[in-house]
């Protein structure tokens, strides 16, 4: 697990030469992960890019693991329908669906099952600042929010308040 199985690295001509291996512009890394057996070597694919701020450093931006999970690292975004992320209320969400028509600016959840259960949209809140760790919430904490913003001619931040919102708060004895 963790062995390098191969890579595709791209180098740009900087008007002097092609960048050295340490200065690749982008790369696709293939490595092993998981339980290796005689008939299988599970793998992982990682996409890496260099930025203007750190042109000689490749940063992993997206990983597909052996269980076909896709991971986009923190501060990177998934944007559908546009070449850049859009800010709302002073925040630039990392997952966005942006469009100009109903079908390209909608999200659909469907559950096909022979039972009485529906699809779900979950909110979860912990007071612990480490992902996967738990610290009890306190009365008054906002547990989730659905907010709607109108364009005020400048941005989607009408004085720091949503045009309308549904907020979920912790209340009473937390146990």
mmCIF file of C-alpha atoms in Angstrom:
data_model
loop_
_atom_site.group_PDB
_atom_site.id
_atom_site.type_symbol
_atom_site.label_atom_id
_atom_site.label_comp_id
_atom_site.label_asym_id
_atom_site.label_seq_id
_atom_site.Cartn_x
_atom_site.Cartn_y
_atom_site.Cartn_z
ATOM 1 C CA UNK A 1 0.000 0.000 0.000
ATOM 2 C CA UNK A 2 1.295 3.422 -0.952
ATOM 3 C CA UNK A 3 3.727 2.199 -3.626
ATOM 4 C CA UNK A 4 4.052 4.437 -6.663
ATOM 5 C CA UNK A 5 2.660 2.493 -9.645
ATOM 6 C CA UNK A 6 3.341 5.197 -12.206
ATOM 7 C CA UNK A 7 2.680 8.783 -13.112
ATOM 8 C CA UNK A 8 1.978 11.107 -15.973
ATOM 9 C CA UNK A 9 3.725 14.436 -15.500
ATOM 10 C CA UNK A 10 3.416 17.495 -17.728
ATOM 11 C CA UNK A 11 6.197 20.050 -18.144
ATOM 12 C CA UNK A 12 5.953 23.471 -19.736
ATOM 13 C CA UNK A 13 8.689 25.228 -21.709
ATOM 14 C CA UNK A 14 9.714 28.267 -19.655
ATOM 15 C CA UNK A 15 11.724 29.804 -22.557
ATOM 16 C CA UNK A 16 14.917 28.323 -21.079
ATOM 17 C CA UNK A 17 14.213 24.598 -21.016
ATOM 18 C CA UNK A 18 11.572 22.155 -19.946
ATOM 19 C CA UNK A 19 11.103 22.308 -16.209
ATOM 20 C CA UNK A 20 12.871 19.674 -14.171
ATOM 21 C CA UNK A 21 10.944 16.805 -12.588
ATOM 22 C CA UNK A 22 10.580 18.886 -9.423
ATOM 23 C CA UNK A 23 8.902 21.640 -11.443
ATOM 24 C CA UNK A 24 6.185 19.795 -13.332
ATOM 25 C CA UNK A 25 3.098 21.867 -14.115
ATOM 26 C CA UNK A 26 0.652 19.026 -13.463
ATOM 27 C CA UNK A 27 0.612 15.299 -12.771
ATOM 28 C CA UNK A 28 -1.613 12.261 -12.523
ATOM 29 C CA UNK A 29 -0.229 9.903 -9.877
ATOM 30 C CA UNK A 30 -1.151 6.206 -9.698
ATOM 31 C CA UNK A 31 -0.397 4.334 -6.479
ATOM 32 C CA UNK A 32 -1.524 1.231 -4.621
ATOM 33 C CA UNK A 33 -3.786 1.338 -1.596
ATOM 34 C CA UNK A 34 -5.874 -1.070 0.414
ATOM 35 C CA UNK A 35 -5.452 -4.831 0.788
ATOM 36 C CA UNK A 36 -3.119 -6.311 -1.806
ATOM 37 C CA UNK A 37 -3.635 -9.982 -2.712
ATOM 38 C CA UNK A 38 -2.384 -12.413 -5.350
ATOM 39 C CA UNK A 39 -5.203 -11.506 -7.720
ATOM 40 C CA UNK A 40 -5.529 -7.767 -7.080
ATOM 41 C CA UNK A 41 -3.724 -4.519 -6.342
ATOM 42 C CA UNK A 42 -6.302 -1.836 -5.485
ATOM 43 C CA UNK A 43 -5.260 1.579 -6.670
ATOM 44 C CA UNK A 44 -5.730 5.270 -6.215
ATOM 45 C CA UNK A 45 -5.482 8.130 -8.734
ATOM 46 C CA UNK A 46 -4.452 11.602 -7.600
ATOM 47 C CA UNK A 47 -4.527 14.739 -9.744
ATOM 48 C CA UNK A 48 -1.946 17.373 -8.883
ATOM 49 C CA UNK A 49 -1.394 20.904 -10.195
ATOM 50 C CA UNK A 50 1.019 23.770 -9.655
ATOM 51 C CA UNK A 51 -0.322 27.280 -9.014
ATOM 52 C CA UNK A 52 0.945 30.763 -9.890
ATOM 53 C CA UNK A 53 1.748 31.244 -6.198
ATOM 54 C CA UNK A 54 3.825 28.044 -5.958
ATOM 55 C CA UNK A 55 4.814 27.095 -9.518
ATOM 56 C CA UNK A 56 7.433 24.544 -8.458
ATOM 57 C CA UNK A 57 5.206 22.709 -5.972
ATOM 58 C CA UNK A 58 2.594 20.200 -7.081
ATOM 59 C CA UNK A 59 -0.452 20.108 -4.837
ATOM 60 C CA UNK A 60 -2.934 17.223 -4.742
ATOM 61 C CA UNK A 61 -6.337 18.619 -5.660
ATOM 62 C CA UNK A 62 -8.456 15.545 -6.371
ATOM 63 C CA UNK A 63 -8.131 11.884 -5.405
ATOM 64 C CA UNK A 64 -10.126 8.838 -6.470
ATOM 65 C CA UNK A 65 -9.532 5.977 -4.045
ATOM 66 C CA UNK A 66 -9.826 2.209 -4.463
ATOM 67 C CA UNK A 67 -13.463 2.312 -3.287
ATOM 68 C CA UNK A 68 -14.278 4.843 -6.068
ATOM 69 C CA UNK A 69 -14.716 7.698 -3.582
ATOM 70 C CA UNK A 70 -13.781 11.115 -4.991
ATOM 71 C CA UNK A 71 -12.044 13.531 -2.618
ATOM 72 C CA UNK A 72 -11.529 17.212 -3.361
ATOM 73 C CA UNK A 73 -9.164 18.731 -0.833
ATOM 74 C CA UNK A 74 -10.087 21.666 1.403
ATOM 75 C CA UNK A 75 -10.072 25.118 -0.238
ATOM 76 C CA UNK A 76 -10.544 23.527 -3.680
ATOM 77 C CA UNK A 77 -13.979 23.597 -5.223
ATOM 78 C CA UNK A 78 -16.384 21.611 -7.345
ATOM 79 C CA UNK A 79 -18.086 24.018 -9.730
ATOM 80 C CA UNK A 80 -20.670 22.861 -12.258
ATOM 81 C CA UNK A 81 -21.686 25.313 -14.979
ATOM 82 C CA UNK A 82 -19.075 28.079 -14.636
ATOM 83 C CA UNK A 83 -15.334 28.689 -14.840
ATOM 84 C CA UNK A 84 -15.109 30.254 -11.361
ATOM 85 C CA UNK A 85 -16.804 30.079 -7.975
ATOM 86 C CA UNK A 86 -19.272 32.767 -6.887
ATOM 87 C CA UNK A 87 -19.437 34.357 -3.425
ATOM 88 C CA UNK A 88 -22.611 34.761 -1.386
ATOM 89 C CA UNK A 89 -22.850 36.611 1.939
ATOM 90 C CA UNK A 90 -19.064 36.916 2.120
ATOM 91 C CA UNK A 91 -18.520 33.167 1.671
ATOM 92 C CA UNK A 92 -17.331 31.349 -1.458
ATOM 93 C CA UNK A 93 -18.802 27.836 -1.122
ATOM 94 C CA UNK A 94 -16.611 24.968 -2.299
ATOM 95 C CA UNK A 95 -19.531 23.127 -3.981
ATOM 96 C CA UNK A 96 -21.572 25.148 -6.461
ATOM 97 C CA UNK A 97 -24.058 24.533 -9.270
ATOM 98 C CA UNK A 98 -24.359 27.689 -11.381
ATOM 99 C CA UNK A 99 -26.646 28.102 -14.359
ATOM 100 C CA UNK A 100 -28.897 30.288 -16.461
ATOM 101 C CA UNK A 101 -31.870 27.937 -16.842
ATOM 102 C CA UNK A 102 -33.923 25.640 -14.634
ATOM 103 C CA UNK A 103 -32.185 22.412 -15.593
ATOM 104 C CA UNK A 104 -28.643 23.734 -15.162
ATOM 105 C CA UNK A 105 -29.266 25.457 -11.827
ATOM 106 C CA UNK A 106 -31.049 22.671 -9.957
ATOM 107 C CA UNK A 107 -30.096 19.748 -7.738
ATOM 108 C CA UNK A 108 -32.210 16.600 -7.590
ATOM 109 C CA UNK A 109 -32.304 13.955 -4.867
ATOM 110 C CA UNK A 110 -34.171 10.728 -5.733
ATOM 111 C CA UNK A 111 -34.549 7.570 -3.687
ATOM 112 C CA UNK A 112 -35.883 4.541 -5.535
ATOM 113 C CA UNK A 113 -36.743 1.989 -2.863
ATOM 114 C CA UNK A 114 -39.676 -0.306 -2.085
ATOM 115 C CA UNK A 115 -40.290 1.251 1.336
ATOM 116 C CA UNK A 116 -41.658 4.422 2.958
ATOM 117 C CA UNK A 117 -38.334 6.287 3.153
ATOM 118 C CA UNK A 118 -37.396 9.430 1.240
ATOM 119 C CA UNK A 119 -34.076 10.906 0.123
ATOM 120 C CA UNK A 120 -32.342 12.956 2.807
ATOM 121 C CA UNK A 121 -30.524 16.256 3.095
ATOM 122 C CA UNK A 122 -28.464 16.319 6.292
ATOM 123 C CA UNK A 123 -26.972 19.081 8.441
ATOM 124 C CA UNK A 124 -24.556 18.200 11.258
ATOM 125 C CA UNK A 125 -22.782 20.501 13.736
ATOM 126 C CA UNK A 126 -19.983 19.794 16.201
ATOM 127 C CA UNK A 127 -18.121 22.267 18.397
ATOM 128 C CA UNK A 128 -14.903 20.327 17.686
ATOM 129 C CA UNK A 129 -12.682 22.015 15.084
ATOM 130 C CA UNK A 130 -11.237 18.666 13.912
ATOM 131 C CA UNK A 131 -13.192 16.792 11.237
ATOM 132 C CA UNK A 132 -14.357 13.431 12.590
ATOM 133 C CA UNK A 133 -13.993 14.469 16.240
ATOM 134 C CA UNK A 134 -16.900 15.329 18.487
ATOM 135 C CA UNK A 135 -17.605 18.083 21.010
ATOM 136 C CA UNK A 136 -21.113 18.714 22.322
ATOM 137 C CA UNK A 137 -23.074 21.673 20.940
ATOM 138 C CA UNK A 138 -24.663 24.207 23.274
ATOM 139 C CA UNK A 139 -28.087 25.818 23.371
ATOM 140 C CA UNK A 140 -28.269 28.562 20.772
ATOM 141 C CA UNK A 141 -25.826 26.963 18.300
ATOM 142 C CA UNK A 142 -27.078 27.066 14.713
ATOM 143 C CA UNK A 143 -27.250 23.453 13.498
ATOM 144 C CA UNK A 144 -28.119 24.224 9.893
ATOM 145 C CA UNK A 145 -29.474 26.907 7.609
ATOM 146 C CA UNK A 146 -31.296 27.217 4.317
ATOM 147 C CA UNK A 147 -30.921 30.800 3.122
ATOM 148 C CA UNK A 148 -32.089 32.712 0.055
ATOM 149 C CA UNK A 149 -30.316 35.819 -1.265
ATOM 150 C CA UNK A 150 -31.374 38.331 -3.905
ATOM 151 C CA UNK A 151 -28.958 40.261 -6.105
ATOM 152 C CA UNK A 152 -28.734 43.834 -4.772
ATOM 153 C CA UNK A 153 -27.032 45.134 -7.912
ATOM 154 C CA UNK A 154 -23.573 44.588 -6.401
ATOM 155 C CA UNK A 155 -23.460 41.048 -5.029
ATOM 156 C CA UNK A 156 -25.450 38.414 -3.132
ATOM 157 C CA UNK A 157 -24.914 40.054 0.264
ATOM 158 C CA UNK A 158 -27.816 42.331 1.187
ATOM 159 C CA UNK A 159 -26.172 43.920 4.243
ATOM 160 C CA UNK A 160 -25.066 40.566 5.606
ATOM 161 C CA UNK A 161 -28.591 39.183 5.935
ATOM 162 C CA UNK A 162 -30.447 36.639 3.834
ATOM 163 C CA UNK A 163 -33.637 37.751 2.147
ATOM 164 C CA UNK A 164 -35.307 34.751 3.796
ATOM 165 C CA UNK A 165 -34.003 31.798 5.778
ATOM 166 C CA UNK A 166 -34.889 28.669 7.699
ATOM 167 C CA UNK A 167 -32.487 28.147 10.598
ATOM 168 C CA UNK A 168 -32.207 25.158 12.911
ATOM 169 C CA UNK A 169 -31.006 25.851 16.491
ATOM 170 C CA UNK A 170 -29.959 23.636 19.393
ATOM 171 C CA UNK A 171 -32.142 24.298 22.432
ATOM 172 C CA UNK A 172 -32.802 22.839 25.858
ATOM 173 C CA UNK A 173 -30.647 20.256 27.605
ATOM 174 C CA UNK A 174 -28.081 18.744 25.245
ATOM 175 C CA UNK A 175 -27.336 15.109 26.032
#
